[in-house]
Amino acid sequence: MKILAIETSCDETAVAIVEATGDERNAHFHILGNALLSQIELHKPYGGVFPSLAKREHAKNLVPLLDAALEEAELVREDTQAMSEELHNRIAETLAREEGLAEAFFDFIDECEAPAIDAIAVTAGPGLEPALWVGVSFAKALALAWDKPLVAVNHMEGHIMAALAGGEGDGLVIKNVALPVLALLISGGHTELVLMKEWLEYELVGRTRDDAVGEAFDKVARMLELPYPGGPEISKLAEGLRDTEANVSKVRPYSDEEGLTLLTQRLPRPMLHDATCDFSFAGLKTAVLNLLKKHGGISASERSHLAREFEDAVTEVLLKKTERALVREGAQTLVLGGGVSANTHIRRVFKKAIEENAPNVALRIPTASLSTDNAVMIALAGFYRALRNDFTDPATLIANGNLSLA
Ligand code: KG4
Ligand code: ZN
């Protein structure tokens, strides 16, 4: 089955074409085409994702990315296409709310024969709703124009599949997944522990009560005068310090009393000792803010120290809650997914902890390129939905910023 997948939930526009074979127990994926454009540089001056800019960029980039992915997959068949007026109008209406997209769409589609694909998969949520709508409208238009079945994909299921996928040859494989799977999903908008007891059936085990981890990384980075997105910046500083200091411990209990240097400050580990599997990161962020307010300016070494303390605090809480959920739910596989799972320290600490404390649990972490948003992961999730004939009607599909797995 060849799947064309589209992802526009945040600040990455991506189109991938993946050929999938096999079944739910043993599936192989061959990436035929993969085109991605990150908007990070454009959003940098705003210190975060600026929704109307994201929407405009997705609309501008989808057609060129589709073209590039089809070219790479050698699926482009140029030919002048005739379309009924009724279909043309229906598609024009579908694309009407996306500035400039209808013109680009028709220019492309009028010259391109329907490619040999079997289904179109698109992220329907969760994410930034105006951004999601661009991909959803585009996928609907393609499904109509090429008369292909449409699959609505939950972005978080995509992150889970990206983590479950292992490399094999020049492709990916998802096989021998021991259930239940516990997934720690950590991204800019999400922090949750989700249990998959049966394949593709989810239960929520824990979640953040306030900020998502990625959001906390980004906000603290901004306080430390680091550019957006903050996760990789904080990670760079923290890792640099770990390398040079070899972890000489000279931290003191958290206190925002005056007179203490930032270099000796320990940050709180919110909700570390409560009995739930929930998280909270707002207090940690506020602790950093209060320290900075008290101390005025910040030196380079203080910045590195706070970056490392923050990363240590986040990692400790994530690990403790995940270990609690693993034991409580008897999970056989642990998945780390979402943009924050790209974090070097978090990956290292989880690997070591699982090796030492739960050697029977299989830890699955996505490769670096599959951990942040991409369309390959949407194709993987789309494949499993298509296998179950879980198709959606282009007339009724909507984008849902709050779509949840459980
Ligand atoms: O999954 P993702 O690409 O987009 C969302 O669905 O939100 O996650 C983006 C988030 C951002 O908050 C970014 O700062 C964070 O992932 N992130 C990282 C790292 N790389 C990306 N956080 C910590 N360490 C990293 N290396
Ligand atoms: Zn994501």
GROMACS .gro file of C-alpha atoms in nm, residues 66-203:
model
  138
   66LEU     CA    1   0.396   1.760  -0.278
   67ASP     CA    2   0.567   1.807  -0.612
   68ALA     CA    3   0.909   1.735  -0.459
   69ALA     CA    4   0.788   1.422  -0.275
   70LEU     CA    5   0.617   1.285  -0.587
   71GLU     CA    6   0.929   1.358  -0.795
   72GLU     CA    7   1.150   1.178  -0.546
   73ALA     CA    8   0.911   0.883  -0.548
   74GLU     CA    9   0.910   0.893  -0.929
   75LEU     CA   10   0.535   0.912  -0.926
   76VAL     CA   11   0.487   1.229  -1.129
   77ARG     CA   12   0.302   1.171  -1.453
   78GLU     CA   13   0.257   1.496  -1.635
   79ASP     CA   14  -0.055   1.510  -1.842
   80THR     CA   15  -0.326   1.769  -1.892
   81GLN     CA   16  -0.625   1.672  -1.682
   82ALA     CA   17  -0.986   1.759  -1.742
   83MET     CA   18  -1.205   1.802  -1.436
   84SER     CA   19  -1.581   1.845  -1.426
   85GLU     CA   20  -1.701   2.190  -1.330
   86GLU     CA   21  -1.887   2.044  -1.036
   87LEU     CA   22  -1.574   1.879  -0.895
   88HIS     CA   23  -1.370   2.192  -0.962
   89ASN     CA   24  -1.618   2.400  -0.764
   90ARG     CA   25  -1.628   2.154  -0.479
   91ILE     CA   26  -1.250   2.159  -0.450
   92ALA     CA   27  -1.235   2.538  -0.481
   93GLU     CA   28  -1.481   2.561  -0.192
   94THR     CA   29  -1.272   2.318   0.016
   95LEU     CA   30  -0.961   2.533  -0.033
   96ALA     CA   31  -1.130   2.874  -0.014
   97ARG     CA   32  -1.019   2.953   0.341
   98GLU     CA   33  -0.649   2.897   0.265
   99GLU     CA   34  -0.497   3.204   0.106
  100GLY     CA   35  -0.352   3.134  -0.241
  101LEU     CA   36  -0.379   2.757  -0.205
  102ALA     CA   37  -0.658   2.698  -0.458
  103GLU     CA   38  -0.465   2.870  -0.741
  104ALA     CA   39  -0.147   2.674  -0.675
  105PHE     CA   40  -0.345   2.353  -0.632
  106PHE     CA   41  -0.524   2.379  -0.966
  107ASP     CA   42  -0.207   2.485  -1.150
  108PHE     CA   43  -0.044   2.167  -1.026
  109ILE     CA   44  -0.334   1.922  -1.047
  110ASP     CA   45  -0.439   2.027  -1.398
  111GLU     CA   46  -0.100   1.909  -1.524
  112CYS     CA   47  -0.052   1.597  -1.312
  113GLU     CA   48  -0.223   1.265  -1.356
  114ALA     CA   49  -0.338   1.094  -1.036
  115PRO     CA   50  -0.028   0.915  -0.900
  116ALA     CA   51  -0.024   0.546  -0.818
  117ILE     CA   52  -0.098   0.581  -0.446
  118ASP     CA   53  -0.359   0.394  -0.243
  119ALA     CA   54  -0.453   0.639   0.028
  120ILE     CA   55  -0.398   0.993   0.156
  121ALA     CA   56  -0.326   1.039   0.527
  122VAL     CA   57  -0.339   1.374   0.703
  123THR     CA   58  -0.288   1.501   1.057
  124ALA     CA   59  -0.634   1.604   1.180
  125GLY     CA   60  -0.514   1.702   1.530
  126PRO     CA   61  -0.400   1.782   1.789
  127GLY     CA   62  -0.207   2.100   1.712
  128LEU     CA   63  -0.255   2.460   1.613
  129GLU     CA   64  -0.599   2.461   1.459
  130PRO     CA   65  -0.539   2.721   1.183
  131ALA     CA   66  -0.226   2.529   1.082
  132LEU     CA   67  -0.401   2.192   1.092
  133TRP     CA   68  -0.679   2.322   0.869
  134VAL     CA   69  -0.438   2.395   0.582
  135GLY     CA   70  -0.321   2.032   0.566
  136VAL     CA   71  -0.671   1.896   0.618
  137SER     CA   72  -0.821   2.112   0.341
  138PHE     CA   73  -0.534   2.021   0.109
  139ALA     CA   74  -0.572   1.648   0.176
  140LYS     CA   75  -0.947   1.668   0.120
  141ALA     CA   76  -0.890   1.848  -0.211
  142LEU     CA   77  -0.638   1.583  -0.322
  143ALA     CA   78  -0.868   1.299  -0.221
  144LEU     CA   79  -1.146   1.455  -0.427
  145ALA     CA   80  -0.932   1.539  -0.729
  146TRP     CA   81  -0.764   1.197  -0.745
  147ASP     CA   82  -1.053   0.996  -0.606
  148LYS     CA   83  -0.841   0.837  -0.331
  149PRO     CA   84  -0.948   0.723   0.016
  150LEU     CA   85  -0.867   0.964   0.298
  151VAL     CA   86  -0.735   0.875   0.646
  152ALA     CA   87  -0.745   1.115   0.942
  153VAL     CA   88  -0.441   1.066   1.165
  154ASN     CA   89  -0.391   1.165   1.528
  155HIS     CA   90  -0.052   1.339   1.544
  156MET     CA   91   0.033   1.170   1.876
  157GLU     CA   92  -0.030   0.825   1.728
  158GLY     CA   93   0.219   0.931   1.460
  159HIS     CA   94   0.479   1.007   1.730
  160ILE     CA   95   0.416   0.663   1.887
  161MET     CA   96   0.462   0.483   1.554
  162ALA     CA   97   0.780   0.681   1.481
  163ALA     CA   98   0.922   0.552   1.809
  164LEU     CA   99   0.812   0.193   1.747
  165ALA     CA  100   0.975   0.194   1.404
  166GLY     CA  101   1.322   0.051   1.383
  167GLY     CA  102   1.560   0.090   1.091
  168GLU     CA  103   1.602  -0.207   0.858
  169GLY     CA  104   1.798  -0.176   0.538
  170ASP     CA  105   1.694   0.150   0.379
  171GLY     CA  106   1.348   0.124   0.532
  172LEU     CA  107   1.165   0.098   0.863
  173VAL     CA  108   1.001  -0.193   1.035
  174ILE     CA  109   0.746  -0.222   1.316
  175LYS     CA  110   0.732  -0.576   1.450
  176ASN     CA  111   0.739  -0.778   1.771
  177VAL     CA  112   0.583  -0.498   1.974
  178ALA     CA  113   0.512  -0.637   2.321
  179LEU     CA  114   0.187  -0.506   2.468
  180PRO     CA  115   0.096  -0.318   2.673
  181VAL     CA  116   0.292  -0.023   2.539
  182LEU     CA  117   0.338   0.276   2.766
  183ALA     CA  118   0.408   0.596   2.574
  184LEU     CA  119   0.559   0.907   2.729
  185LEU     CA  120   0.457   1.176   2.482
  186ILE     CA  121   0.650   1.498   2.529
  187SER     CA  122   0.621   1.785   2.285
  188GLY     CA  123   0.550   2.155   2.263
  189GLY     CA  124   0.180   2.103   2.328
  190HIS     CA  125   0.170   1.770   2.513
  191THR     CA  126   0.301   1.589   2.814
  192GLU     CA  127   0.118   1.267   2.879
  193LEU     CA  128   0.156   0.902   2.965
  194VAL     CA  129  -0.066   0.691   2.743
  195LEU     CA  130  -0.117   0.317   2.764
  196MET     CA  131  -0.183   0.102   2.456
  197LYS     CA  132  -0.318  -0.225   2.601
  198GLU     CA  133  -0.455  -0.347   2.270
  199TRP     CA  134  -0.309  -0.235   1.939
  200LEU     CA  135  -0.433   0.120   1.859
  201GLU     CA  136  -0.649   0.142   2.172
  202TYR     CA  137  -0.542   0.400   2.425
  203GLU     CA  138  -0.593   0.490   2.790
   0.00000   0.00000   0.00000
